[in-house]
Coordinates of C-alpha atoms in Angstrom, one line a residue:
X14 CA 193.7 -87.5 -64.8
X15 CA 190.6 -86.4 -66.6
X16 CA 187.9 -88.8 -67.8
X17 CA 188.0 -89.9 -71.5
X18 CA 185.1 -87.5 -72.1
X19 CA 187.2 -84.6 -70.8
X20 CA 185.2 -84.3 -67.6
X21 CA 187.2 -83.4 -64.4
X22 CA 187.1 -86.1 -61.7
X23 CA 184.5 -85.5 -58.9
X24 CA 184.3 -86.4 -55.3
X25 CA 182.1 -89.3 -56.3
X26 CA 184.8 -90.6 -58.6
X27 CA 187.3 -90.5 -55.7
X28 CA 184.8 -92.3 -53.4
X29 CA 184.1 -95.0 -55.9
X30 CA 187.8 -95.6 -56.7
X31 CA 188.8 -95.6 -53.0
X32 CA 185.9 -97.8 -52.0
X33 CA 184.6 -95.4 -49.3
X34 CA 181.5 -93.2 -48.8
X35 CA 181.5 -89.7 -50.3
X36 CA 181.2 -88.3 -46.8
X37 CA 184.4 -90.0 -45.9
X38 CA 186.2 -88.4 -48.8
X39 CA 184.8 -85.0 -47.8
X40 CA 186.1 -85.4 -44.3
X41 CA 189.5 -86.7 -45.4
X42 CA 189.9 -83.6 -47.7
X43 CA 188.4 -80.9 -45.6
X44 CA 188.6 -82.2 -42.0
X45 CA 191.4 -84.7 -41.9
X46 CA 191.3 -84.9 -38.1
X47 CA 187.9 -86.6 -38.3
X48 CA 189.1 -89.8 -40.1
X49 CA 191.9 -92.2 -39.2
X50 CA 195.3 -91.7 -40.7
X51 CA 195.3 -94.8 -42.9
X52 CA 192.0 -93.9 -44.5
X53 CA 193.0 -90.3 -45.0
X54 CA 196.3 -91.3 -46.7
X55 CA 194.4 -93.8 -48.9
X56 CA 191.8 -91.2 -50.0
X57 CA 194.5 -88.6 -50.7
X58 CA 196.5 -91.0 -52.8
X59 CA 193.4 -91.9 -54.9
X60 CA 192.5 -88.2 -55.3
X61 CA 196.0 -87.4 -56.5
X62 CA 196.1 -90.3 -58.9
X63 CA 192.8 -89.3 -60.4
X64 CA 193.8 -85.7 -60.6
X65 CA 191.0 -84.5 -58.3
X66 CA 191.2 -80.9 -57.2
X67 CA 189.1 -79.5 -54.4
X68 CA 187.1 -76.3 -54.9
X69 CA 188.9 -73.4 -53.1
X70 CA 185.5 -72.3 -51.6
X71 CA 184.8 -75.8 -50.3
X72 CA 188.3 -76.0 -48.7
X73 CA 187.5 -72.7 -46.9
X74 CA 184.1 -73.7 -45.5
X75 CA 185.3 -75.6 -42.4
X76 CA 187.3 -72.5 -41.2
X77 CA 184.8 -70.0 -42.5
X78 CA 187.6 -68.2 -44.3
X79 CA 185.7 -67.8 -47.6
X80 CA 187.0 -64.3 -48.2
X81 CA 183.3 -63.4 -49.0
X82 CA 180.9 -61.0 -47.3
X83 CA 177.1 -60.8 -47.9
X84 CA 175.2 -57.5 -48.0
X85 CA 171.4 -57.6 -47.9
X86 CA 169.4 -54.4 -48.6
X87 CA 165.6 -54.0 -48.1
X88 CA 165.0 -52.7 -51.7
X89 CA 167.8 -52.8 -54.3
X90 CA 165.8 -50.3 -56.5
X91 CA 165.9 -47.6 -53.8
X92 CA 168.8 -45.2 -54.5
X93 CA 169.3 -44.7 -50.8
X94 CA 171.2 -48.0 -50.8
X95 CA 173.5 -47.2 -53.6
X96 CA 176.0 -45.4 -51.4
X97 CA 175.9 -48.2 -48.8
X98 CA 176.5 -50.8 -51.5
X99 CA 179.4 -48.8 -53.0
X100 CA 181.1 -48.2 -49.6
X101 CA 180.7 -51.9 -48.6
X102 CA 182.1 -53.1 -51.9
X103 CA 185.1 -50.7 -51.6
X104 CA 185.9 -51.9 -48.2
X105 CA 185.6 -55.6 -48.9
X106 CA 187.8 -55.2 -52.0
X107 CA 190.4 -53.4 -50.0
X108 CA 190.4 -56.3 -47.5
X109 CA 190.9 -58.8 -50.4
X110 CA 187.4 -60.1 -50.1
X111 CA 184.4 -60.3 -52.4
X112 CA 180.9 -58.8 -51.8
X113 CA 177.7 -60.7 -52.5
X114 CA 174.6 -58.5 -52.8
X115 CA 171.0 -59.6 -52.0
X116 CA 167.6 -57.9 -52.2
X117 CA 165.3 -58.9 -49.4
X118 CA 162.2 -57.0 -50.8
X119 CA 161.2 -55.5 -47.4
X120 CA 160.7 -59.1 -46.1
X121 CA 162.0 -60.2 -42.7
X122 CA 161.5 -63.8 -43.7
X123 CA 163.7 -63.3 -46.8
X124 CA 166.4 -61.7 -44.6
X125 CA 166.6 -64.6 -42.1
X126 CA 166.2 -67.2 -44.8
X127 CA 169.1 -65.7 -46.8
X128 CA 171.3 -65.7 -43.8
X129 CA 170.6 -69.4 -43.1
X130 CA 171.1 -70.4 -46.7
X131 CA 174.4 -68.7 -47.0
X132 CA 175.6 -69.8 -43.5
X133 CA 179.1 -71.3 -44.0
X134 CA 179.5 -69.9 -47.4
X135 CA 180.4 -66.3 -46.3
X136 CA 182.4 -64.9 -43.5
X137 CA 179.8 -62.4 -42.3
X138 CA 176.6 -60.5 -43.1
X139 CA 175.8 -56.8 -43.4
X140 CA 172.1 -56.1 -43.2
X141 CA 170.9 -52.7 -44.2
X142 CA 167.5 -51.4 -43.0
X143 CA 166.6 -54.8 -41.5
X144 CA 162.8 -55.5 -41.2
X145 CA 163.4 -58.3 -38.7
X146 CA 162.5 -57.9 -35.0
X147 CA 165.2 -57.3 -32.4
X148 CA 164.7 -60.9 -31.2
X149 CA 165.2 -62.4 -34.7
X150 CA 168.3 -60.3 -35.2
X151 CA 169.8 -61.3 -31.9
X152 CA 169.1 -65.0 -32.6
X153 CA 170.9 -64.8 -36.0
X154 CA 173.8 -62.8 -34.4
X155 CA 174.3 -65.5 -31.8
X156 CA 175.3 -67.9 -34.6
X157 CA 176.6 -65.6 -37.3
X158 CA 179.0 -62.7 -37.7
X159 CA 176.6 -59.8 -38.4
X160 CA 176.6 -56.0 -38.6
X161 CA 173.7 -53.6 -39.1
X162 CA 173.2 -50.5 -41.2
X163 CA 170.4 -48.0 -40.6
X164 CA 169.2 -50.2 -37.7
X165 CA 170.3 -50.5 -34.1
X166 CA 170.0 -53.4 -31.6
X167 CA 171.6 -52.9 -28.3
X168 CA 174.9 -54.7 -28.0
X169 CA 175.3 -55.6 -31.7
X170 CA 177.6 -53.9 -34.2
X171 CA 175.7 -51.2 -36.1
X172 CA 176.3 -48.0 -38.0
X173 CA 173.6 -45.3 -38.5
X174 CA 173.4 -41.8 -39.9
X175 CA 172.4 -39.4 -37.1
X176 CA 168.7 -39.4 -37.8
X177 CA 168.0 -38.1 -34.3
X178 CA 169.9 -34.8 -34.7
X179 CA 169.0 -34.6 -38.3
X180 CA 165.2 -35.0 -37.6
X181 CA 165.5 -32.2 -35.1
X182 CA 167.1 -30.1 -37.8
X183 CA 164.1 -30.7 -40.0
X184 CA 161.5 -29.7 -37.4
X185 CA 163.5 -26.6 -36.4
X186 CA 163.9 -25.6 -40.0
X187 CA 160.1 -25.8 -40.6
X188 CA 159.3 -24.0 -37.3
X189 CA 161.8 -21.2 -38.3
X190 CA 159.7 -20.7 -41.4
X191 CA 156.5 -20.2 -39.4
X192 CA 155.0 -23.7 -39.7
X193 CA 153.0 -24.7 -36.6
X194 CA 151.5 -27.9 -37.9
X195 CA 153.2 -30.7 -39.8
X196 CA 152.7 -34.3 -40.8
X197 CA 155.1 -37.2 -40.9
X198 CA 154.3 -39.6 -43.7
X199 CA 155.6 -42.9 -42.3
X200 CA 157.4 -45.7 -44.2
X201 CA 157.0 -49.5 -43.7
X202 CA 155.3 -50.7 -40.5
X203 CA 158.4 -52.8 -39.6
X204 CA 160.9 -49.9 -40.3
X205 CA 163.0 -49.1 -37.2
X206 CA 163.9 -45.7 -38.8
X207 CA 160.2 -44.8 -39.3
X208 CA 159.6 -45.4 -35.6
X209 CA 162.7 -43.4 -34.6
X210 CA 162.0 -40.5 -36.8
X211 CA 158.4 -40.2 -35.6
X212 CA 159.6 -40.3 -32.0
X213 CA 162.0 -37.4 -32.5
X214 CA 159.5 -35.4 -34.6
X215 CA 156.9 -35.7 -31.8
X216 CA 159.4 -34.8 -29.1
X217 CA 160.8 -31.9 -30.9
X218 CA 157.4 -30.6 -31.9
X219 CA 156.3 -30.7 -28.2
X220 CA 159.5 -28.8 -27.2
X221 CA 158.9 -26.1 -29.7
X222 CA 155.1 -25.9 -29.1
X223 CA 153.9 -26.9 -32.6
X224 CA 151.6 -29.7 -33.7
X225 CA 152.7 -32.9 -35.4
X226 CA 150.8 -35.9 -36.6
X227 CA 151.8 -39.3 -38.1
X228 CA 150.1 -40.6 -41.2
X229 CA 150.7 -44.0 -42.8
X230 CA 152.4 -46.3 -43.2
X231 CA 153.0 -45.8 -47.0
X232 CA 155.2 -47.7 -49.4
X233 CA 158.7 -46.0 -49.4
X234 CA 158.6 -45.4 -53.2
X235 CA 157.5 -42.8 -55.7
X236 CA 154.2 -44.6 -56.1
X237 CA 153.6 -44.4 -52.3
X238 CA 154.0 -40.7 -52.5
X239 CA 150.6 -40.2 -54.3
X240 CA 148.6 -41.7 -51.5
X241 CA 150.8 -39.9 -48.9
X242 CA 150.1 -36.6 -50.7
X243 CA 146.3 -37.2 -50.7
X244 CA 146.3 -38.1 -47.0
X245 CA 148.2 -34.9 -46.2
X246 CA 145.6 -32.8 -48.0
X247 CA 142.9 -34.2 -45.6
X248 CA 144.7 -32.7 -42.6
X249 CA 145.2 -29.2 -41.3
X250 CA 148.9 -29.0 -41.9
X251 CA 151.3 -26.7 -43.8
X252 CA 154.4 -29.0 -43.9
X253 CA 155.0 -32.7 -44.8
X254 CA 158.0 -34.7 -43.8
X255 CA 158.2 -37.9 -46.0
X256 CA 159.9 -41.1 -44.9
X257 CA 162.4 -40.9 -47.7
X258 CA 163.1 -38.9 -50.9
X259 CA 161.4 -41.3 -53.2
X260 CA 158.1 -40.8 -51.3
X261 CA 158.7 -37.1 -51.2
X262 CA 159.2 -36.9 -55.0
X263 CA 156.0 -38.9 -55.5
X264 CA 154.3 -36.3 -53.3
X265 CA 155.6 -33.4 -55.3
X266 CA 154.3 -35.0 -58.5
X267 CA 150.8 -35.6 -56.9
X268 CA 150.6 -32.1 -55.5
X269 CA 151.5 -30.6 -58.9
X270 CA 148.8 -32.7 -60.5
X271 CA 146.3 -31.5 -58.0
X272 CA 147.2 -27.8 -58.3
X273 CA 148.9 -27.5 -54.9
X274 CA 151.8 -25.1 -55.0
X275 CA 155.0 -26.3 -53.2
X276 CA 156.3 -24.5 -51.2
X277 CA 153.7 -21.7 -51.6
X278 CA 150.8 -23.7 -50.0
X279 CA 152.7 -26.7 -48.6
X280 CA 156.4 -27.4 -47.7
X281 CA 157.8 -30.9 -48.3
X282 CA 161.0 -32.5 -46.8
X283 CA 162.6 -35.9 -47.5
X284 CA 165.4 -38.1 -46.1
X285 CA 168.5 -39.4 -47.8
X286 CA 169.5 -36.8 -50.4
X287 CA 169.4 -39.4 -53.2
X288 CA 170.6 -38.9 -56.7
X289 CA 167.8 -36.9 -58.3
X290 CA 166.7 -35.0 -55.2
X291 CA 168.0 -31.8 -56.8
X292 CA 166.6 -32.6 -60.2
X293 CA 162.9 -32.7 -59.3
X294 CA 160.7 -29.6 -59.4
X295 CA 160.9 -28.0 -57.0
X296 CA 164.3 -29.1 -55.8
X297 CA 163.9 -31.2 -52.7
X298 CA 164.9 -30.1 -49.1
X299 CA 166.2 -33.3 -47.5
X300 CA 168.4 -34.8 -44.8
X301 CA 171.8 -35.9 -46.2
X302 CA 174.3 -38.4 -44.6
X303 CA 177.5 -40.3 -45.2
X304 CA 176.0 -43.5 -46.6
X305 CA 179.2 -44.5 -48.5
X306 CA 181.0 -44.3 -45.2
X307 CA 178.2 -46.3 -43.5
X308 CA 178.9 -49.2 -45.9
X309 CA 182.6 -49.1 -45.3
X310 CA 182.3 -48.9 -41.5
X311 CA 179.8 -51.8 -41.4
X312 CA 182.3 -54.1 -43.1
X313 CA 185.0 -52.9 -40.7
X314 CA 182.7 -53.8 -37.8
X315 CA 182.3 -57.3 -39.1
X316 CA 186.0 -57.9 -38.6
X317 CA 186.6 -55.8 -35.5
X318 CA 188.0 -52.9 -37.5
X319 CA 186.7 -50.7 -34.7
X320 CA 187.2 -51.1 -31.0
X321 CA 184.3 -52.8 -29.2
X322 CA 183.5 -49.5 -27.4
X323 CA 182.6 -48.1 -30.8
X324 CA 180.4 -51.1 -31.8
X325 CA 177.5 -48.6 -32.4
X326 CA 178.8 -46.0 -34.8
X327 CA 176.7 -42.9 -35.5
X328 CA 177.8 -40.8 -38.5
X329 CA 176.8 -37.1 -38.9
X330 CA 173.9 -35.8 -40.9
X331 CA 173.0 -32.4 -42.2
X332 CA 169.9 -30.7 -43.7
X333 CA 170.2 -29.7 -47.3
X334 CA 167.8 -26.8 -47.8
X335 CA 166.5 -26.4 -51.3
X336 CA 163.3 -25.1 -52.9
X337 CA 160.6 -27.4 -51.5
X338 CA 160.4 -25.6 -48.2
X339 CA 159.3 -22.0 -47.6
X340 CA 157.4 -19.7 -45.4
X341 CA 154.2 -21.1 -43.9
X342 CA 151.0 -20.0 -45.7
X343 CA 148.1 -18.5 -43.6
X344 CA 145.9 -21.4 -44.4
X345 CA 146.6 -25.1 -44.9
X346 CA 145.8 -26.2 -48.5
X347 CA 143.4 -28.8 -47.4
X348 CA 141.2 -26.1 -45.7
X349 CA 141.6 -23.3 -48.3
X350 CA 139.3 -24.9 -50.9
X351 CA 141.9 -24.1 -53.5
X352 CA 142.8 -27.7 -54.2
X353 CA 141.8 -29.0 -57.6
X354 CA 141.2 -32.6 -58.5

């Protein structure tokens, strides 16, 4: 029965009426095996008489069957994550579960802290573009059901878009246009993808006999593109590969402001093929991938939807060639003296 003021009975009301501690009531309702039968029956009778109803989520916590999945992304404002979020939400909904979304703001401490805070409240965690170290991720995975997107740690469930083959496509595309010197404008210092992309750029450039250099790190946002563009112009390069499309778009804006023609004087390539990559001027050449599918697969991996032999899933990528890349100029813009400030 409800209180005279209309308030629903609480666990404290049950404890007071039954003459036991609230912790005893909690165990009797959620973990009946941890109290003796006489106490359990007494608590249940009092709860029924008062009309107390347990929270469905609270009932689920002991078994972990909360029908809820948490997805953490490094930056919720980055359109790169939109497809991952949509795919994960579709898959959790299809499985009769609910998705909780969190923004970790490029912070490994926020990632680990969020996992610990939600421990017991969700069935599992999907972490996209994690900034945590391998050791931190392994420690969390030892205690929690966890899957990674755009990050790989040996032995743990993960799904990535094929950045290795895709990055080779980028370098081969630029070399086919006559470019012999290029710069990689790196993303966050803790970014696993930034390190992997630079490794493949360097290896492929060596194989093809061209020169590559790494500049940065720069913020993976439009604002970071301005500094990346200026750094590019201090080097003897004719092509720039940005960490992501947001940075590349920021670079295009800065080059336009400084009178540098793209692709006439400098070619620019991005990653992710975000919404808007074909709206900027010039339209951006970029690496595309199946990010919706990455979100769906990550949720499947949480619940063994894939065989363990496929715990590390790699989805295909492809280069979308647009207007921001073209034939290499005879002289790099930084050396031509044509750049205006």
